[in-house]
Tab-separated table of C-alpha atoms in Angstrom:
chain	number	residue	atom	x	y	z
R	851	MET	CA	-59.980	18.848	-80.245
R	852	GLY	CA	-62.013	20.222	-77.541
R	853	PRO	CA	-62.305	23.707	-75.702
R	854	ARG	CA	-59.576	24.563	-73.445
R	855	HIS	CA	-61.130	24.992	-70.321
R	856	LEU	CA	-58.774	25.337	-67.154
R	857	TRP	CA	-58.982	21.996	-66.067
R	858	GLY	CA	-58.579	20.096	-69.039
R	859	PRO	CA	-59.362	19.942	-72.270
R	860	LYS	CA	-62.993	20.173	-71.628
R	861	ARG	CA	-63.933	20.594	-69.102
R	862	PRO	CA	-64.868	24.370	-67.946
R	863	LEU	CA	-64.694	25.615	-64.383
R	864	CYS	CA	-68.052	25.501	-63.873
R	865	ALA	CA	-70.584	23.389	-66.172
R	866	ARG	CA	-72.036	25.748	-67.799
R	867	LYS	CA	-76.011	25.594	-67.304
R	868	ALA	CA	-78.435	24.332	-69.930
R	869	PRO	CA	-78.127	25.826	-73.450
R	870	ILE	CA	-79.293	29.869	-73.338
R	871	SER	CA	-81.946	29.827	-76.505
R	872	LEU	CA	-81.256	29.383	-79.992
R	873	SER	CA	-82.866	33.056	-81.073
R	874	ARG	CA	-80.233	34.867	-79.648
R	875	PRO	CA	-77.636	35.924	-82.064
R	876	ALA	CA	-74.393	33.756	-82.613
R	877	GLN	CA	-72.586	36.614	-81.921
R	878	TYR	CA	-70.355	38.813	-78.723
R	879	HIS	CA	-68.449	41.361	-77.612
R	880	LEU	CA	-65.052	40.490	-76.736
R	881	LEU	CA	-63.928	43.471	-74.321
R	882	PRO	CA	-60.857	43.141	-72.488
R	883	LEU	CA	-61.174	44.667	-68.834
R	884	PRO	CA	-56.905	46.424	-67.725
R	885	ASP	CA	-57.641	45.584	-64.789
R	886	GLY	CA	-59.874	44.918	-61.321
R	887	SER	CA	-60.477	48.026	-59.830
R	888	TRP	CA	-64.060	48.964	-59.029
R	889	GLU	CA	-63.767	52.164	-61.106
R	890	THR	CA	-62.469	50.442	-64.420
R	891	ILE	CA	-65.003	47.728	-63.455
R	892	SER	CA	-68.072	49.615	-62.772
R	893	CYS	CA	-67.318	51.778	-66.193
R	894	LEU	CA	-66.913	48.241	-68.283
R	895	ALA	CA	-70.511	48.146	-67.716
R	896	SER	CA	-71.681	51.286	-67.940
R	897	VAL	CA	-70.219	51.243	-71.355
R	898	ILE	CA	-71.855	46.908	-71.870
R	899	ARG	CA	-75.438	48.891	-70.676
R	900	CYS	CA	-75.387	51.753	-73.317
R	901	ARG	CA	-73.155	50.257	-76.435
R	902	ALA	CA	-74.035	46.415	-76.656
R	903	ALA	CA	-75.613	45.231	-78.695
R	904	VAL	CA	-75.865	41.739	-79.209
R	905	PRO	CA	-76.585	40.224	-75.170
R	906	THR	CA	-73.273	37.274	-74.894
R	907	VAL	CA	-69.450	39.754	-73.575
R	908	ILE	CA	-66.718	37.488	-73.343
R	909	LEU	CA	-64.667	39.432	-70.430
R	910	ASP	CA	-60.893	39.090	-71.097
R	911	VAL	CA	-59.377	39.554	-68.328
R	912	THR	CA	-55.968	38.492	-68.380
R	913	ALA	CA	-54.118	41.255	-68.025
R	914	VAL	CA	-56.307	41.559	-64.597
R	915	GLU	CA	-54.560	40.330	-60.872
R	916	ARG	CA	-56.483	40.647	-58.834
R	917	LEU	CA	-59.983	41.253	-58.834
R	918	THR	CA	-61.732	43.098	-55.330
R	919	ILE	CA	-65.377	41.620	-53.624
R	920	ASP	CA	-66.703	45.328	-54.524
R	921	ALA	CA	-65.750	45.143	-58.556
R	922	LEU	CA	-66.827	40.961	-57.914
R	923	ALA	CA	-70.336	42.013	-56.390
R	924	VAL	CA	-70.220	44.393	-60.223
R	925	LEU	CA	-69.961	41.761	-63.207
R	926	VAL	CA	-72.432	39.438	-60.997
R	927	ARG	CA	-74.888	41.891	-61.078
R	928	LYS	CA	-74.510	42.307	-65.000
R	929	ALA	CA	-73.809	38.516	-66.020
R	930	MET	CA	-77.329	38.617	-64.133
R	931	ARG	CA	-78.914	40.788	-66.308
R	932	LEU	CA	-77.130	39.873	-68.948
R	933	HIS	CA	-78.732	36.821	-68.419
R	934	SER	CA	-81.805	38.225	-68.322
R	935	VAL	CA	-81.725	39.369	-71.938
R	936	GLY	CA	-80.877	35.874	-72.966
R	937	GLY	CA	-77.234	36.156	-72.963
R	938	GLU	CA	-74.129	36.177	-70.716
R	939	LEU	CA	-71.348	36.642	-69.289
R	940	LEU	CA	-67.834	34.804	-69.666
R	941	LEU	CA	-64.552	35.851	-68.473
R	942	ALA	CA	-60.816	35.070	-70.615
R	943	GLY	CA	-57.590	34.263	-69.327
R	944	PRO	CA	-58.165	34.687	-65.522
R	945	CYS	CA	-55.153	34.420	-63.342
R	946	LEU	CA	-55.049	32.231	-60.325
R	947	ALA	CA	-55.528	35.112	-57.805
R	948	VAL	CA	-58.997	36.030	-59.809
R	949	ARG	CA	-60.034	32.306	-60.009
R	950	LYS	CA	-60.658	31.484	-56.778
R	951	VAL	CA	-62.457	34.461	-55.962
R	952	ILE	CA	-64.779	33.958	-57.443
R	953	GLU	CA	-64.439	30.158	-56.775
R	954	ARG	CA	-64.512	31.465	-53.254
R	955	THR	CA	-67.149	32.999	-53.232
R	956	GLY	CA	-69.399	30.711	-55.064
R	957	THR	CA	-70.102	32.427	-57.942
R	958	VAL	CA	-68.823	30.971	-60.863
R	959	SER	CA	-72.418	29.375	-61.800
R	960	LEU	CA	-72.704	34.086	-63.095
R	961	LEU	CA	-69.574	33.538	-64.830
R	962	PRO	CA	-68.137	30.984	-65.870
R	963	VAL	CA	-63.942	30.751	-66.223
R	964	PHE	CA	-61.911	29.814	-68.955
R	965	ALA	CA	-59.173	29.723	-70.222
R	966	ASP	CA	-58.901	32.377	-73.498
R	967	GLY	CA	-61.205	34.190	-75.369
R	968	ALA	CA	-61.033	31.396	-78.321
R	969	ALA	CA	-61.469	28.568	-75.476
R	970	ALA	CA	-64.454	31.078	-74.322
R	971	VAL	CA	-66.572	31.073	-78.275
R	972	ASN	CA	-65.478	26.977	-78.693
R	973	ALA	CA	-67.489	26.528	-75.739
R	974	LEU	CA	-70.473	28.998	-76.608
R	975	ALA	CA	-69.956	27.320	-80.376
R	976	GLU	CA	-71.076	23.872	-78.855
R	977	ASP	CA	-74.428	24.552	-79.899
R	978	GLY	CA	-74.396	23.368	-82.953
R	979	ARG	CA	-73.584	27.591	-84.808
R	980	ALA	CA	-70.971	29.523	-86.044
R	981	TRP	CA	-69.985	32.367	-83.584
R	982	ARG	CA	-69.174	35.740	-84.543
R	983	ARG	CA	-67.058	38.676	-82.931
R	984	ALA	CA	-69.554	42.218	-83.030
R	985	GLU	CA	-68.174	45.616	-82.183
R	986	LEU	CA	-70.174	48.035	-79.693
R	987	THR	CA	-73.033	50.626	-81.420
R	988	ALA	CA	-71.535	53.444	-81.842
R	989	GLY	CA	-75.053	54.560	-80.547
R	990	HIS	CA	-76.781	54.024	-77.723
R	991	SER	CA	-78.300	50.143	-76.564
R	992	THR	CA	-81.141	48.811	-77.491
R	993	LEU	CA	-80.263	45.563	-75.810
R	994	PHE	CA	-81.403	47.194	-72.539
R	995	THR	CA	-84.710	48.943	-72.352
R	996	ASP	CA	-85.809	49.939	-69.451
R	997	PRO	CA	-83.572	52.767	-67.591
R	998	PRO	CA	-80.887	52.461	-66.543
R	999	PRO	CA	-80.385	51.446	-62.956
R	1000	PRO	CA	-78.497	54.354	-60.156
R	1001	SER	CA	-75.602	54.759	-60.245
R	1002	ASP	CA	-73.539	52.248	-57.678
R	1003	PRO	CA	-72.296	54.086	-55.241
R	1004	PRO	CA	-68.347	53.683	-54.170
R	1005	PRO	CA	-67.628	51.210	-52.203
R	1006	PRO	CA	-66.449	52.231	-48.633
R	1007	SER	CA	-63.309	52.134	-49.018
R	1008	LEU	CA	-63.463	54.509	-52.089
R	1009	GLY	CA	-63.600	58.436	-51.372
R	1010	ARG	CA	-65.866	58.145	-49.096
R	1011	PRO	CA	-65.056	60.511	-45.743
R	1012	ARG	CA	-64.639	58.539	-42.624
R	1013	PRO	CA	-66.617	60.271	-39.733
């Protein structure tokens, strides 16, 4: 039986691009996202930058009820960064509201969405390799060799005094 994508048994929410290079390790990080706030997602992006050992991340978003555009922008930047080192960011278990935000903003191609973590892993395994979960590194990651970008300022609605 094929992966359980959101639109039928074999069709993902988005068509995945050409297969990623087989030279990357067949490992992924599975990280839970407890909410869709900008602060939480920014913190998660820092964790990925500093502690990811492999470039493929499955983000379990089952607990996220809504996602702001500012938070989505952080996820898109992180997905682009993972793509630049041969990986990808996959979203597992989004609710309808989160899926709609991703569809309406046109970010589906960067953030593939799957019914759950198992479906995301099955989609990865379509390259014929046996994928396994990897833990985050205890020290600083060597995945990203360039210096970390300056931290994102909070969106205007968070913490900036109004003139």
